[in-house]
C-alpha angles and dihedrals in degrees: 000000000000140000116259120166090337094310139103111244129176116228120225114215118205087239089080099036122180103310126145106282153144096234083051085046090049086054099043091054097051094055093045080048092059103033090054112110109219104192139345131224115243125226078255092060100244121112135239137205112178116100097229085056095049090048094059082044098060095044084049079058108046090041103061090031092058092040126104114237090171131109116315116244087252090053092041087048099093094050096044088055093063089056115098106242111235105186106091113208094263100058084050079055088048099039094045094049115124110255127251146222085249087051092060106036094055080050089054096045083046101072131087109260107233098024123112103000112217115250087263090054104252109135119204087268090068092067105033087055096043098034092119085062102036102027096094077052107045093035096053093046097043088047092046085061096040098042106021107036099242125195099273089198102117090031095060098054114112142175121243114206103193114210117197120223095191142031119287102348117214097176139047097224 
């Protein structure tokens, strides 16, 4: 045991890697332990503890936090009028142009292979090694959200992973 920031922490050689063992699961506890918050305050100021509760609470969050309160288009008009336009017709032709299989394949390919799984687990990689199998899928229905406007509901579900950056966070600021 040693002293790090005023708590005991057990220090994990490499001669014990990370193998499968009960000093790593003792270790591993401890940090999920830690990491685990408990409960979260309200906007009324009450907490709450229940899941269901802290999960309204984070989409209350995100949603004002990633929300404009700023002027309105019709307020911003008049300045934006005064601003010289850059984009000639024929890049708005261009701009405005439906997108194609090419388009997002070269998005896909793109990527980098093992970042930001998906919530069903396939990384990038998934798709760019079995594209001659999935491409007719994924490109219709990439195109059917791009070019048809389709519904984004299930596209747009995520997972938050909240990390806290202090001991026993109450907040989500």
């Amino acid at each position: 045991m040693k002293n790090i920031g005023g708590r005991e922490a057990v220090l994990i050689g490499f001669k014990g890697g990370d193998r499968n063992s009960k000093i790593f699961h003792l270790y591993a506890s401890s940090r999920r332990n830690v990491n685990t918050i408990r409960g979260l305050i309200t906007a009324h100021g009450e907490l709450c503890s229940e899941p269901q509760g802290m999960v309204e609470i984070n989409v209350y969050y995100f949603s004002n936090f990633f929300n404009s309160n700023g002027p309105s288009p019709e307020e911003m008009a008049p300045f934006l009028d005064c601003v010289q336009s850059k984009v000639t017709h024929q890049m708005n032709q261009m701009l405005c142009a439906p997108f194609t299989d090419h388009e997002v394949k070269k998005a896909l390919f793109d990527m980098h292979p093992d970042k930001s799984p998906r919530p069903d687990g396939l990384p990038a990689t998934f798709f760019q090694n079995f594209w001659h199998i999935v491409c007719r899928d994924v490109t219709s229905a990439v195109l059917a959200v791009l070019n048809e406007k389709a519904p984004l509901d299930i596209w747009n579900q995520t997972v938050v992973t909240l990390i806290p950056k202090v001991p026993n966070p109450l907040l989500m600021k």
